[in-house]
């Protein structure tokens, strides 16, 4: 179990990392709007595309890897986010769209050779068809924190210093 202070510090760091991952996307021009309803076939095709990355992958790479590297690949985001997705009419774990291939874009970001300016598009208002991650960051982060706590408590992975 994390102490309340330790959990608060962990989530604060995760929050900054998650927001930075979305707001300062590389030349990839990632944006935070996501389609709320997909057919299974369309979602599978989008996942195979070089231009989409699951929010679960981003959460693992930017939040979990920064606060508990041993827990990367352990959390089941679909289960963690199930009630949030149901409440918001979201059929599948959101996909983040990239203008370029995400791997190339993240390499450019890591090498600091890409455009690191904000790449967020859209009005920021949720609609029946589209959602905006910025409106849901606190919920997503708290469920990730709870998932990390449960995974560490179950001995599935370790949190540094615990």
PDB file of N, CA and C in Angstrom, residues 39-110:
ATOM      1  N   UNK A  39     -16.483   0.458 -34.480  1.00  0.00           N
ATOM      2  CA  UNK A  39     -16.802  -0.953 -34.675  1.00  0.00           C
ATOM      3  C   UNK A  39     -15.515  -1.702 -34.342  1.00  0.00           C
ATOM      4  N   UNK A  40     -15.633  -2.959 -33.990  1.00  0.00           N
ATOM      5  CA  UNK A  40     -14.440  -3.740 -33.666  1.00  0.00           C
ATOM      6  C   UNK A  40     -13.475  -3.797 -34.847  1.00  0.00           C
ATOM      7  N   UNK A  41     -14.018  -3.960 -36.055  1.00  0.00           N
ATOM      8  CA  UNK A  41     -13.172  -4.066 -37.251  1.00  0.00           C
ATOM      9  C   UNK A  41     -12.430  -2.752 -37.522  1.00  0.00           C
ATOM     10  N   UNK A  42     -13.127  -1.631 -37.406  1.00  0.00           N
ATOM     11  CA  UNK A  42     -12.489  -0.330 -37.646  1.00  0.00           C
ATOM     12  C   UNK A  42     -11.421  -0.048 -36.595  1.00  0.00           C
ATOM     13  N   UNK A  43     -11.694  -0.406 -35.354  1.00  0.00           N
ATOM     14  CA  UNK A  43     -10.715  -0.201 -34.276  1.00  0.00           C
ATOM     15  C   UNK A  43      -9.467  -1.053 -34.526  1.00  0.00           C
ATOM     16  N   UNK A  44      -9.665  -2.286 -34.937  1.00  0.00           N
ATOM     17  CA  UNK A  44      -8.533  -3.180 -35.221  1.00  0.00           C
ATOM     18  C   UNK A  44      -7.686  -2.623 -36.366  1.00  0.00           C
ATOM     19  N   UNK A  45      -8.340  -2.091 -37.416  1.00  0.00           N
ATOM     20  CA  UNK A  45      -7.599  -1.490 -38.535  1.00  0.00           C
ATOM     21  C   UNK A  45      -6.823  -0.257 -38.063  1.00  0.00           C
ATOM     22  N   UNK A  46      -7.446   0.561 -37.225  1.00  0.00           N
ATOM     23  CA  UNK A  46      -6.769   1.763 -36.726  1.00  0.00           C
ATOM     24  C   UNK A  46      -5.547   1.383 -35.898  1.00  0.00           C
ATOM     25  N   UNK A  47      -5.668   0.341 -35.084  1.00  0.00           N
ATOM     26  CA  UNK A  47      -4.526  -0.104 -34.272  1.00  0.00           C
ATOM     27  C   UNK A  47      -3.370  -0.598 -35.135  1.00  0.00           C
ATOM     28  N   UNK A  48      -3.673  -1.118 -36.301  1.00  0.00           N
ATOM     29  CA  UNK A  48      -2.622  -1.599 -37.205  1.00  0.00           C
ATOM     30  C   UNK A  48      -1.977  -0.455 -37.980  1.00  0.00           C
ATOM     31  N   UNK A  49      -2.617   0.693 -37.983  1.00  0.00           N
ATOM     32  CA  UNK A  49      -2.109   1.848 -38.710  1.00  0.00           C
ATOM     33  C   UNK A  49      -0.874   2.421 -38.019  1.00  0.00           C
ATOM     34  N   UNK A  50      -0.033   3.052 -38.798  1.00  0.00           N
ATOM     35  CA  UNK A  50       1.145   3.728 -38.241  1.00  0.00           C
ATOM     36  C   UNK A  50       0.781   5.065 -37.602  1.00  0.00           C
ATOM     37  N   UNK A  51      -0.479   5.461 -37.696  1.00  0.00           N
ATOM     38  CA  UNK A  51      -0.859   6.799 -37.241  1.00  0.00           C
ATOM     39  C   UNK A  51      -1.669   6.838 -35.952  1.00  0.00           C
ATOM     40  N   UNK A  52      -1.965   5.701 -35.376  1.00  0.00           N
ATOM     41  CA  UNK A  52      -2.705   5.668 -34.120  1.00  0.00           C
ATOM     42  C   UNK A  52      -1.906   4.931 -33.059  1.00  0.00           C
ATOM     43  N   UNK A  53      -2.036   5.396 -31.823  1.00  0.00           N
ATOM     44  CA  UNK A  53      -1.442   4.692 -30.691  1.00  0.00           C
ATOM     45  C   UNK A  53      -2.484   4.672 -29.585  1.00  0.00           C
ATOM     46  N   UNK A  54      -2.641   3.535 -28.976  1.00  0.00           N
ATOM     47  CA  UNK A  54      -3.604   3.393 -27.892  1.00  0.00           C
ATOM     48  C   UNK A  54      -3.194   4.262 -26.700  1.00  0.00           C
ATOM     49  N   UNK A  55      -4.177   4.848 -26.064  1.00  0.00           N
ATOM     50  CA  UNK A  55      -3.912   5.613 -24.850  1.00  0.00           C
ATOM     51  C   UNK A  55      -3.273   4.727 -23.782  1.00  0.00           C
ATOM     52  N   UNK A  56      -3.572   3.442 -23.812  1.00  0.00           N
ATOM     53  CA  UNK A  56      -2.960   2.504 -22.862  1.00  0.00           C
ATOM     54  C   UNK A  56      -1.450   2.422 -23.081  1.00  0.00           C
ATOM     55  N   UNK A  57      -1.018   2.423 -24.328  1.00  0.00           N
ATOM     56  CA  UNK A  57       0.422   2.394 -24.632  1.00  0.00           C
ATOM     57  C   UNK A  57       1.075   3.685 -24.150  1.00  0.00           C
ATOM     58  N   UNK A  58       0.418   4.815 -24.412  1.00  0.00           N
ATOM     59  CA  UNK A  58       0.958   6.091 -23.941  1.00  0.00           C
ATOM     60  C   UNK A  58       1.026   6.127 -22.417  1.00  0.00           C
ATOM     61  N   UNK A  59      -0.009   5.613 -21.751  1.00  0.00           N
ATOM     62  CA  UNK A  59      -0.011   5.592 -20.282  1.00  0.00           C
ATOM     63  C   UNK A  59       1.151   4.752 -19.762  1.00  0.00           C
ATOM     64  N   UNK A  60       1.368   3.598 -20.382  1.00  0.00           N
ATOM     65  CA  UNK A  60       2.486   2.738 -19.972  1.00  0.00           C
ATOM     66  C   UNK A  60       3.825   3.426 -20.204  1.00  0.00           C
ATOM     67  N   UNK A  61       3.988   4.033 -21.388  1.00  0.00           N
ATOM     68  CA  UNK A  61       5.277   4.630 -21.746  1.00  0.00           C
ATOM     69  C   UNK A  61       5.589   5.904 -20.972  1.00  0.00           C
ATOM     70  N   UNK A  62       4.564   6.696 -20.658  1.00  0.00           N
ATOM     71  CA  UNK A  62       4.831   8.000 -20.063  1.00  0.00           C
ATOM     72  C   UNK A  62       4.475   8.128 -18.590  1.00  0.00           C
ATOM     73  N   UNK A  63       3.523   7.360 -18.114  1.00  0.00           N
ATOM     74  CA  UNK A  63       3.184   7.458 -16.692  1.00  0.00           C
ATOM     75  C   UNK A  63       3.826   6.315 -15.930  1.00  0.00           C
ATOM     76  N   UNK A  64       3.446   5.117 -16.267  1.00  0.00           N
ATOM     77  CA  UNK A  64       3.928   3.954 -15.517  1.00  0.00           C
ATOM     78  C   UNK A  64       5.448   3.843 -15.603  1.00  0.00           C
ATOM     79  N   UNK A  65       6.006   4.012 -16.787  1.00  0.00           N
ATOM     80  CA  UNK A  65       7.466   3.905 -16.939  1.00  0.00           C
ATOM     81  C   UNK A  65       8.209   4.946 -16.113  1.00  0.00           C
ATOM     82  N   UNK A  66       7.591   6.101 -15.896  1.00  0.00           N
ATOM     83  CA  UNK A  66       8.280   7.159 -15.150  1.00  0.00           C
ATOM     84  C   UNK A  66       8.176   6.983 -13.632  1.00  0.00           C
ATOM     85  N   UNK A  67       7.123   6.322 -13.151  1.00  0.00           N
ATOM     86  CA  UNK A  67       6.965   6.192 -11.701  1.00  0.00           C
ATOM     87  C   UNK A  67       7.201   4.779 -11.177  1.00  0.00           C
ATOM     88  N   UNK A  68       6.980   3.764 -12.015  1.00  0.00           N
ATOM     89  CA  UNK A  68       7.147   2.365 -11.589  1.00  0.00           C
ATOM     90  C   UNK A  68       7.509   1.510 -12.802  1.00  0.00           C
ATOM     91  N   UNK A  69       8.745   1.628 -13.291  1.00  0.00           N
ATOM     92  CA  UNK A  69       9.134   0.929 -14.524  1.00  0.00           C
ATOM     93  C   UNK A  69       8.877  -0.578 -14.502  1.00  0.00           C
ATOM     94  N   UNK A  70       8.943  -1.176 -13.338  1.00  0.00           N
ATOM     95  CA  UNK A  70       8.710  -2.612 -13.221  1.00  0.00           C
ATOM     96  C   UNK A  70       7.256  -2.983 -13.549  1.00  0.00           C
ATOM     97  N   UNK A  71       6.358  -2.005 -13.519  1.00  0.00           N
ATOM     98  CA  UNK A  71       4.938  -2.261 -13.739  1.00  0.00           C
ATOM     99  C   UNK A  71       4.496  -2.054 -15.192  1.00  0.00           C
ATOM    100  N   UNK A  72       5.424  -1.662 -16.079  1.00  0.00           N
ATOM    101  CA  UNK A  72       5.064  -1.482 -17.487  1.00  0.00           C
ATOM    102  C   UNK A  72       4.578  -2.813 -18.045  1.00  0.00           C
ATOM    103  N   UNK A  73       3.441  -2.774 -18.702  1.00  0.00           N
ATOM    104  CA  UNK A  73       2.871  -3.975 -19.302  1.00  0.00           C
ATOM    105  C   UNK A  73       2.034  -4.819 -18.354  1.00  0.00           C
ATOM    106  N   UNK A  74       1.896  -4.386 -17.103  1.00  0.00           N
ATOM    107  CA  UNK A  74       1.175  -5.167 -16.102  1.00  0.00           C
ATOM    108  C   UNK A  74      -0.299  -4.748 -16.000  1.00  0.00           C
ATOM    109  N   UNK A  75      -0.582  -3.457 -16.139  1.00  0.00           N
ATOM    110  CA  UNK A  75      -1.942  -2.963 -15.919  1.00  0.00           C
ATOM    111  C   UNK A  75      -2.872  -3.299 -17.084  1.00  0.00           C
ATOM    112  N   UNK A  76      -4.096  -3.666 -16.757  1.00  0.00           N
ATOM    113  CA  UNK A  76      -5.132  -3.932 -17.748  1.00  0.00           C
ATOM    114  C   UNK A  76      -5.991  -2.668 -17.845  1.00  0.00           C
ATOM    115  N   UNK A  77      -5.618  -1.797 -18.786  1.00  0.00           N
ATOM    116  CA  UNK A  77      -6.279  -0.494 -18.881  1.00  0.00           C
ATOM    117  C   UNK A  77      -7.749  -0.614 -19.246  1.00  0.00           C
ATOM    118  N   UNK A  78      -8.100  -1.579 -20.059  1.00  0.00           N
ATOM    119  CA  UNK A  78      -9.499  -1.727 -20.434  1.00  0.00           C
ATOM    120  C   UNK A  78     -10.353  -1.974 -19.191  1.00  0.00           C
ATOM    121  N   UNK A  79      -9.863  -2.795 -18.277  1.00  0.00           N
ATOM    122  CA  UNK A  79     -10.588  -3.039 -17.025  1.00  0.00           C
ATOM    123  C   UNK A  79     -10.549  -1.818 -16.120  1.00  0.00           C
ATOM    124  N   UNK A  80      -9.370  -1.178 -16.026  1.00  0.00           N
ATOM    125  CA  UNK A  80      -9.244   0.001 -15.168  1.00  0.00           C
ATOM    126  C   UNK A  80     -10.178   1.122 -15.607  1.00  0.00           C
ATOM    127  N   UNK A  81     -10.305   1.288 -16.902  1.00  0.00           N
ATOM    128  CA  UNK A  81     -11.091   2.391 -17.435  1.00  0.00           C
ATOM    129  C   UNK A  81     -12.508   1.997 -17.827  1.00  0.00           C
ATOM    130  N   UNK A  82     -12.931   0.760 -17.536  1.00  0.00           N
ATOM    131  CA  UNK A  82     -14.232   0.255 -17.984  1.00  0.00           C
ATOM    132  C   UNK A  82     -15.398   1.130 -17.538  1.00  0.00           C
ATOM    133  N   UNK A  83     -15.453   1.500 -16.268  1.00  0.00           N
ATOM    134  CA  UNK A  83     -16.605   2.298 -15.813  1.00  0.00           C
ATOM    135  C   UNK A  83     -16.560   3.696 -16.415  1.00  0.00           C
ATOM    136  N   UNK A  84     -15.372   4.283 -16.533  1.00  0.00           N
ATOM    137  CA  UNK A  84     -15.232   5.610 -17.168  1.00  0.00           C
ATOM    138  C   UNK A  84     -15.699   5.533 -18.617  1.00  0.00           C
ATOM    139  N   UNK A  85     -15.289   4.481 -19.325  1.00  0.00           N
ATOM    140  CA  UNK A  85     -15.676   4.333 -20.722  1.00  0.00           C
ATOM    141  C   UNK A  85     -17.187   4.164 -20.854  1.00  0.00           C
ATOM    142  N   UNK A  86     -17.766   3.347 -19.973  1.00  0.00           N
ATOM    143  CA  UNK A  86     -19.216   3.134 -20.026  1.00  0.00           C
ATOM    144  C   UNK A  86     -19.977   4.427 -19.727  1.00  0.00           C
ATOM    145  N   UNK A  87     -19.557   5.145 -18.690  1.00  0.00           N
ATOM    146  CA  UNK A  87     -20.222   6.404 -18.320  1.00  0.00           C
ATOM    147  C   UNK A  87     -20.181   7.436 -19.440  1.00  0.00           C
ATOM    148  N   UNK A  88     -19.135   7.381 -20.267  1.00  0.00           N
ATOM    149  CA  UNK A  88     -18.946   8.387 -21.309  1.00  0.00           C
ATOM    150  C   UNK A  88     -19.262   7.884 -22.710  1.00  0.00           C
ATOM    151  N   UNK A  89     -19.853   6.687 -22.809  1.00  0.00           N
ATOM    152  CA  UNK A  89     -20.230   6.153 -24.111  1.00  0.00           C
ATOM    153  C   UNK A  89     -19.044   5.846 -25.009  1.00  0.00           C
ATOM    154  N   UNK A  90     -17.933   5.416 -24.406  1.00  0.00           N
ATOM    155  CA  UNK A  90     -16.708   5.126 -25.152  1.00  0.00           C
ATOM    156  C   UNK A  90     -16.630   3.612 -25.360  1.00  0.00           C
ATOM    157  N   UNK A  91     -16.541   3.201 -26.615  1.00  0.00           N
ATOM    158  CA  UNK A  91     -16.607   1.775 -26.917  1.00  0.00           C
ATOM    159  C   UNK A  91     -15.272   1.052 -26.766  1.00  0.00           C
ATOM    160  N   UNK A  92     -14.154   1.740 -26.966  1.00  0.00           N
ATOM    161  CA  UNK A  92     -12.830   1.118 -26.934  1.00  0.00           C
ATOM    162  C   UNK A  92     -11.849   2.083 -26.261  1.00  0.00           C
ATOM    163  N   UNK A  93     -10.740   1.551 -25.753  1.00  0.00           N
ATOM    164  CA  UNK A  93      -9.702   2.407 -25.176  1.00  0.00           C
ATOM    165  C   UNK A  93      -9.337   3.446 -26.229  1.00  0.00           C
ATOM    166  N   UNK A  94      -9.358   4.740 -25.883  1.00  0.00           N
ATOM    167  CA  UNK A  94      -9.100   5.787 -26.875  1.00  0.00           C
ATOM    168  C   UNK A  94      -7.774   5.611 -27.613  1.00  0.00           C
ATOM    169  N   UNK A  95      -7.790   6.029 -28.872  1.00  0.00           N
ATOM    170  CA  UNK A  95      -6.598   6.036 -29.704  1.00  0.00           C
ATOM    171  C   UNK A  95      -6.173   7.483 -29.933  1.00  0.00           C
ATOM    172  N   UNK A  96      -4.888   7.730 -29.843  1.00  0.00           N
ATOM    173  CA  UNK A  96      -4.340   9.054 -30.116  1.00  0.00           C
ATOM    174  C   UNK A  96      -3.811   9.022 -31.542  1.00  0.00           C
ATOM    175  N   UNK A  97      -4.187  10.008 -32.334  1.00  0.00           N
ATOM    176  CA  UNK A  97      -3.795  10.070 -33.738  1.00  0.00           C
ATOM    177  C   UNK A  97      -2.521  10.879 -33.888  1.00  0.00           C
ATOM    178  N   UNK A  98      -1.641  10.398 -34.747  1.00  0.00           N
ATOM    179  CA  UNK A  98      -0.395  11.086 -35.053  1.00  0.00           C
ATOM    180  C   UNK A  98      -0.314  11.336 -36.553  1.00  0.00           C
ATOM    181  N   UNK A  99       0.154  12.527 -36.912  1.00  0.00           N
ATOM    182  CA  UNK A  99       0.330  12.854 -38.314  1.00  0.00           C
ATOM    183  C   UNK A  99       1.394  11.957 -38.931  1.00  0.00           C
ATOM    184  N   UNK A 100       2.434  11.668 -38.155  1.00  0.00           N
ATOM    185  CA  UNK A 100       3.516  10.798 -38.607  1.00  0.00           C
ATOM    186  C   UNK A 100       3.462   9.507 -37.813  1.00  0.00           C
ATOM    187  N   UNK A 101       4.280   8.555 -38.201  1.00  0.00           N
ATOM    188  CA  UNK A 101       4.413   7.312 -37.463  1.00  0.00           C
ATOM    189  C   UNK A 101       4.843   7.632 -36.034  1.00  0.00           C
ATOM    190  N   UNK A 102       4.137   7.132 -35.007  1.00  0.00           N
ATOM    191  CA  UNK A 102       4.479   7.471 -33.622  1.00  0.00           C
ATOM    192  C   UNK A 102       5.924   7.142 -33.238  1.00  0.00           C
ATOM    193  N   UNK A 103       6.459   6.022 -33.737  1.00  0.00           N
ATOM    194  CA  UNK A 103       7.838   5.677 -33.381  1.00  0.00           C
ATOM    195  C   UNK A 103       8.808   6.730 -33.883  1.00  0.00           C
ATOM    196  N   UNK A 104       8.626   7.198 -35.119  1.00  0.00           N
ATOM    197  CA  UNK A 104       9.491   8.244 -35.661  1.00  0.00           C
ATOM    198  C   UNK A 104       9.298   9.534 -34.874  1.00  0.00           C
ATOM    199  N   UNK A 105       8.051   9.835 -34.542  1.00  0.00           N
ATOM    200  CA  UNK A 105       7.756  11.065 -33.830  1.00  0.00           C
ATOM    201  C   UNK A 105       8.397  11.065 -32.455  1.00  0.00           C
ATOM    202  N   UNK A 106       8.322   9.943 -31.724  1.00  0.00           N
ATOM    203  CA  UNK A 106       8.903   9.898 -30.388  1.00  0.00           C
ATOM    204  C   UNK A 106      10.422   9.930 -30.452  1.00  0.00           C
ATOM    205  N   UNK A 107      11.007   9.339 -31.499  1.00  0.00           N
ATOM    206  CA  UNK A 107      12.459   9.437 -31.667  1.00  0.00           C
ATOM    207  C   UNK A 107      12.852  10.891 -31.872  1.00  0.00           C
ATOM    208  N   UNK A 108      12.072  11.617 -32.689  1.00  0.00           N
ATOM    209  CA  UNK A 108      12.366  13.030 -32.918  1.00  0.00           C
ATOM    210  C   UNK A 108      12.262  13.805 -31.613  1.00  0.00           C
ATOM    211  N   UNK A 109      11.260  13.459 -30.799  1.00  0.00           N
ATOM    212  CA  UNK A 109      11.085  14.144 -29.521  1.00  0.00           C
ATOM    213  C   UNK A 109      12.252  13.850 -28.594  1.00  0.00           C
ATOM    214  N   UNK A 110      12.617  12.560 -28.486  1.00  0.00           N
ATOM    215  CA  UNK A 110      13.712  12.161 -27.609  1.00  0.00           C
ATOM    216  C   UNK A 110      15.015  12.818 -28.023  1.00  0.00           C
TER     217      UNK A 110
END
